[in-house]
Coordinates of C-alpha atoms in Angstrom, one line a residue:
X1 CA 0.0 0.0 0.0
X2 CA 3.1 2.4 -0.1
X3 CA 4.1 4.3 -3.1
X4 CA 7.8 4.1 -4.0
X5 CA 9.5 6.0 -6.7
X6 CA 12.8 6.7 -8.5
X7 CA 14.5 9.8 -7.5
X8 CA 17.2 11.5 -9.6
X9 CA 20.1 14.0 -9.4
X10 CA 17.8 16.8 -10.3
X11 CA 16.2 16.7 -6.8
X12 CA 19.3 18.6 -5.6
X13 CA 19.0 21.2 -8.3
X14 CA 15.4 22.3 -8.6
X15 CA 15.0 23.8 -5.2
X16 CA 17.9 26.2 -5.8
X17 CA 16.1 27.5 -8.9
X18 CA 12.8 28.1 -7.0
X19 CA 11.0 25.4 -9.0
X20 CA 10.0 23.4 -5.9
X21 CA 10.4 23.1 -2.2
X22 CA 11.2 19.5 -2.4
X23 CA 14.6 18.2 -1.5
X24 CA 16.1 14.6 -1.0
X25 CA 15.2 15.2 2.7
X26 CA 11.6 15.4 1.7
X27 CA 11.5 11.6 1.2
X28 CA 12.4 8.4 3.0
X29 CA 15.6 7.1 1.3
X30 CA 15.7 3.4 0.5
X31 CA 18.8 2.9 -1.7
X32 CA 20.9 4.5 -4.4
X33 CA 21.1 2.0 -7.3
X34 CA 22.8 3.7 -10.2
X35 CA 25.3 6.5 -11.0
X36 CA 26.7 7.5 -14.4
X37 CA 29.6 10.0 -14.0
X38 CA 30.1 12.8 -16.4
X39 CA 32.7 12.3 -19.1
X40 CA 34.5 15.0 -21.0
X41 CA 33.9 14.4 -24.7
X42 CA 35.6 16.0 -27.7
X43 CA 35.6 15.1 -31.4
X44 CA 37.8 12.1 -32.2
X45 CA 39.9 14.5 -34.5
X46 CA 40.2 17.2 -31.8
X47 CA 43.6 18.6 -31.2
X48 CA 43.0 18.3 -27.5
X49 CA 44.5 14.9 -26.5
X50 CA 44.0 15.2 -22.7
X51 CA 41.7 17.0 -20.2
X52 CA 44.6 19.1 -19.2
X53 CA 45.1 20.2 -22.8
X54 CA 41.4 21.2 -23.0
X55 CA 41.3 23.1 -19.7
X56 CA 44.5 25.0 -20.7
X57 CA 42.9 26.0 -23.9
X58 CA 39.7 27.1 -22.3
X59 CA 41.7 29.2 -19.8
X60 CA 43.8 30.7 -22.5
X61 CA 40.9 31.4 -24.9
X62 CA 38.0 32.4 -22.8
X63 CA 34.7 32.3 -24.8
X64 CA 36.2 30.4 -27.7
X65 CA 35.4 26.7 -26.9
X66 CA 31.7 26.0 -26.5
X67 CA 30.0 23.3 -24.6
X68 CA 26.6 21.7 -24.9
X69 CA 24.6 18.6 -23.8
X70 CA 21.6 19.8 -21.9
X71 CA 19.5 22.9 -21.1
X72 CA 21.0 25.9 -19.4
X73 CA 21.6 24.9 -15.7
X74 CA 21.1 21.2 -16.4
X75 CA 23.2 18.5 -15.0
X76 CA 25.9 18.4 -17.8
X77 CA 26.1 22.2 -17.8
X78 CA 26.9 22.1 -14.0
X79 CA 29.4 19.3 -14.8
X80 CA 31.7 21.4 -16.8
X81 CA 31.0 24.5 -14.7
X82 CA 32.0 22.7 -11.5
X83 CA 35.1 21.3 -13.1
X84 CA 36.3 24.7 -14.3
X85 CA 35.5 26.3 -11.0
X86 CA 37.4 23.5 -9.2
X87 CA 40.5 24.5 -11.4
X88 CA 40.1 28.2 -10.7
X89 CA 38.8 28.9 -14.2
X90 CA 35.7 31.1 -14.7
X91 CA 32.8 28.8 -15.7
X92 CA 31.8 31.3 -18.3
X93 CA 35.1 30.8 -20.1
X94 CA 33.4 27.9 -22.0
X95 CA 30.1 29.3 -23.1
X96 CA 27.2 26.9 -22.8
X97 CA 25.0 26.3 -25.7
X98 CA 21.6 24.9 -24.5
X99 CA 20.3 21.7 -26.2
X100 CA 17.5 19.2 -25.7
X101 CA 19.9 16.7 -24.3
X102 CA 23.1 14.9 -24.8
X103 CA 22.1 13.2 -28.1
X104 CA 21.7 16.5 -30.0
X105 CA 24.7 18.0 -28.2
X106 CA 26.8 15.1 -29.4
X107 CA 25.4 15.5 -32.9
X108 CA 26.4 19.2 -32.8
X109 CA 29.9 18.1 -31.5
X110 CA 30.4 15.8 -34.4
X111 CA 29.2 18.4 -36.9
X112 CA 31.7 20.9 -35.5
X113 CA 29.2 23.4 -34.0
X114 CA 30.6 23.0 -30.6
X115 CA 33.8 21.7 -29.0
X116 CA 32.8 19.9 -25.8
X117 CA 30.0 17.7 -24.5
X118 CA 30.4 16.8 -20.8
X119 CA 27.7 14.0 -20.7
X120 CA 27.7 10.5 -19.2
X121 CA 29.7 7.8 -21.0
X122 CA 26.6 5.6 -21.7
X123 CA 25.1 8.6 -23.6
X124 CA 28.3 9.0 -25.7
X125 CA 28.9 5.3 -26.2
X126 CA 27.6 4.8 -29.6
X127 CA 29.7 7.8 -31.1
X128 CA 32.8 6.8 -29.1
X129 CA 32.6 3.2 -30.3
X130 CA 32.0 4.6 -33.9
X131 CA 35.3 6.5 -33.6
X132 CA 33.7 9.9 -33.9
X133 CA 34.0 11.0 -30.4
X134 CA 36.8 10.7 -27.8
X135 CA 36.4 10.9 -24.0
X136 CA 39.2 12.7 -22.2
X137 CA 38.3 12.1 -18.6
X138 CA 35.6 10.8 -16.3
X139 CA 34.4 13.0 -13.4
X140 CA 34.5 10.2 -10.8
X141 CA 36.8 8.8 -8.2
X142 CA 37.6 5.8 -10.3
X143 CA 37.7 4.9 -14.1
X144 CA 34.4 3.7 -15.5
X145 CA 34.0 -0.1 -16.2
X146 CA 32.6 0.9 -19.6
X147 CA 35.9 2.6 -20.6
X148 CA 38.6 1.8 -18.1
X149 CA 41.3 3.4 -20.1
X150 CA 39.7 6.8 -19.8
X151 CA 41.4 8.6 -16.8
X152 CA 39.7 10.2 -13.9
X153 CA 39.5 13.9 -13.9
X154 CA 41.7 13.8 -10.8
X155 CA 44.4 11.8 -12.6
X156 CA 44.2 14.1 -15.7
X157 CA 44.0 17.6 -14.1
X158 CA 44.4 17.3 -10.4
X159 CA 40.7 18.4 -9.8
X160 CA 38.7 16.6 -7.1
X161 CA 35.4 17.6 -8.8
X162 CA 33.0 14.6 -9.4
X163 CA 29.5 14.6 -10.7
X164 CA 27.2 11.9 -11.9
X165 CA 23.6 11.5 -13.1
X166 CA 22.2 9.1 -10.4
X167 CA 19.1 7.3 -9.5
X168 CA 17.7 5.9 -6.3
X169 CA 14.6 4.5 -4.8
X170 CA 12.6 6.6 -2.2
X171 CA 9.4 6.4 -0.5
X172 CA 7.1 9.0 1.2
X173 CA 8.4 10.9 4.3
X174 CA 7.8 9.1 7.5
X175 CA 7.7 5.6 6.1
X176 CA 7.6 3.0 9.1
X177 CA 11.1 1.5 9.6
X178 CA 9.8 -2.0 9.3
X179 CA 8.3 -1.2 5.9
X180 CA 11.6 0.5 4.9
X181 CA 13.6 -2.5 6.1
X182 CA 11.5 -4.9 3.9
X183 CA 11.9 -2.7 0.8
X184 CA 15.7 -2.6 1.3
X185 CA 15.9 -6.4 1.6
X186 CA 13.9 -6.7 -1.7
X187 CA 15.9 -4.1 -3.5
X188 CA 19.2 -5.5 -2.5
X189 CA 18.1 -9.0 -3.8
X190 CA 17.3 -7.2 -7.1
X191 CA 20.6 -5.3 -6.9
X192 CA 22.5 -8.6 -6.6
X193 CA 20.5 -10.4 -9.3
X194 CA 22.1 -11.6 -12.5
X195 CA 19.2 -10.2 -14.5
X196 CA 19.6 -6.7 -13.2
X197 CA 23.4 -6.6 -13.5
X198 CA 23.3 -8.1 -17.1
X199 CA 20.7 -5.4 -18.1
X200 CA 22.9 -2.6 -16.6
X201 CA 26.1 -3.9 -18.1
X202 CA 24.8 -4.3 -21.6
X203 CA 23.6 -0.7 -21.6
X204 CA 26.8 0.7 -19.9
X205 CA 25.0 1.9 -16.9
X206 CA 26.9 2.2 -13.6
X207 CA 25.6 -0.2 -10.8
X208 CA 26.2 1.2 -7.3
X209 CA 24.6 0.6 -3.9
X210 CA 24.1 2.9 -0.9
X211 CA 21.7 1.9 1.9
X212 CA 19.3 4.5 3.5
X213 CA 21.7 6.5 5.9
X214 CA 24.5 6.7 3.3
X215 CA 22.1 7.5 0.5
X216 CA 20.6 10.4 2.6
X217 CA 24.1 11.8 3.3
X218 CA 25.0 11.5 -0.4
X219 CA 21.9 13.3 -1.5
X220 CA 22.6 16.2 0.9
X221 CA 26.2 16.5 -0.4
X222 CA 25.0 16.4 -4.0
X223 CA 22.6 19.2 -3.3
X224 CA 25.2 21.4 -1.6
X225 CA 27.8 20.7 -4.3
X226 CA 25.2 21.5 -7.1
X227 CA 24.1 24.6 -5.3
X228 CA 27.6 26.0 -5.0
X229 CA 28.0 25.6 -8.7
X230 CA 24.6 27.1 -9.6
X231 CA 25.4 30.1 -7.6
X232 CA 28.6 30.5 -9.4
X233 CA 26.9 30.5 -12.7
X234 CA 24.1 32.8 -11.5
X235 CA 21.1 30.6 -11.7
X236 CA 20.2 30.3 -8.0
X237 CA 16.8 32.2 -7.2

């Protein structure tokens, strides 16, 4: 009789923009089940061979190298803005070109309309595998299983900035603990199942697991990190 739902990274973004009063703390966290870190994509024939090369070029030529992959203030906009901010580069140094998502952004990248798409690796996978796009770094603490040879942003630039599109399971606020515990057991069974892991692996999605207390702390940190970047790019209301 309880409604459960899928919560995403945007729960830590919308309240900063005045779009809703809802936050991660407005729900009962059950478990984080997926995270797909941002990658730093350029065209395969780009002269920028590393993330450091790209950042140095952005810093030396503010306004020249354009980025895209989502709407203004969307997750991938914040990915590159946070990266640049962490490296003491003005986020506006790489102008953001709004798009309806990573797919049209990547198409514009291949066509030469922009220079950078900071989207998740699963979204860029088909063009990476086709040899049209190259990923220079992944914004995570460890390399992605999908492309283990792509370095972390930390290894490539020294930046500690990480960001991922993530998904978790939540329930209404105030869910009885015995109900939460039963849901957690059921979800952990799914998380460990061959069917679920094969499904995620085939599509390149990251499988992760955080139980309630850890998931709650993760959502709070995500909200704070995103809020700091959103303030830096002037979209907090």
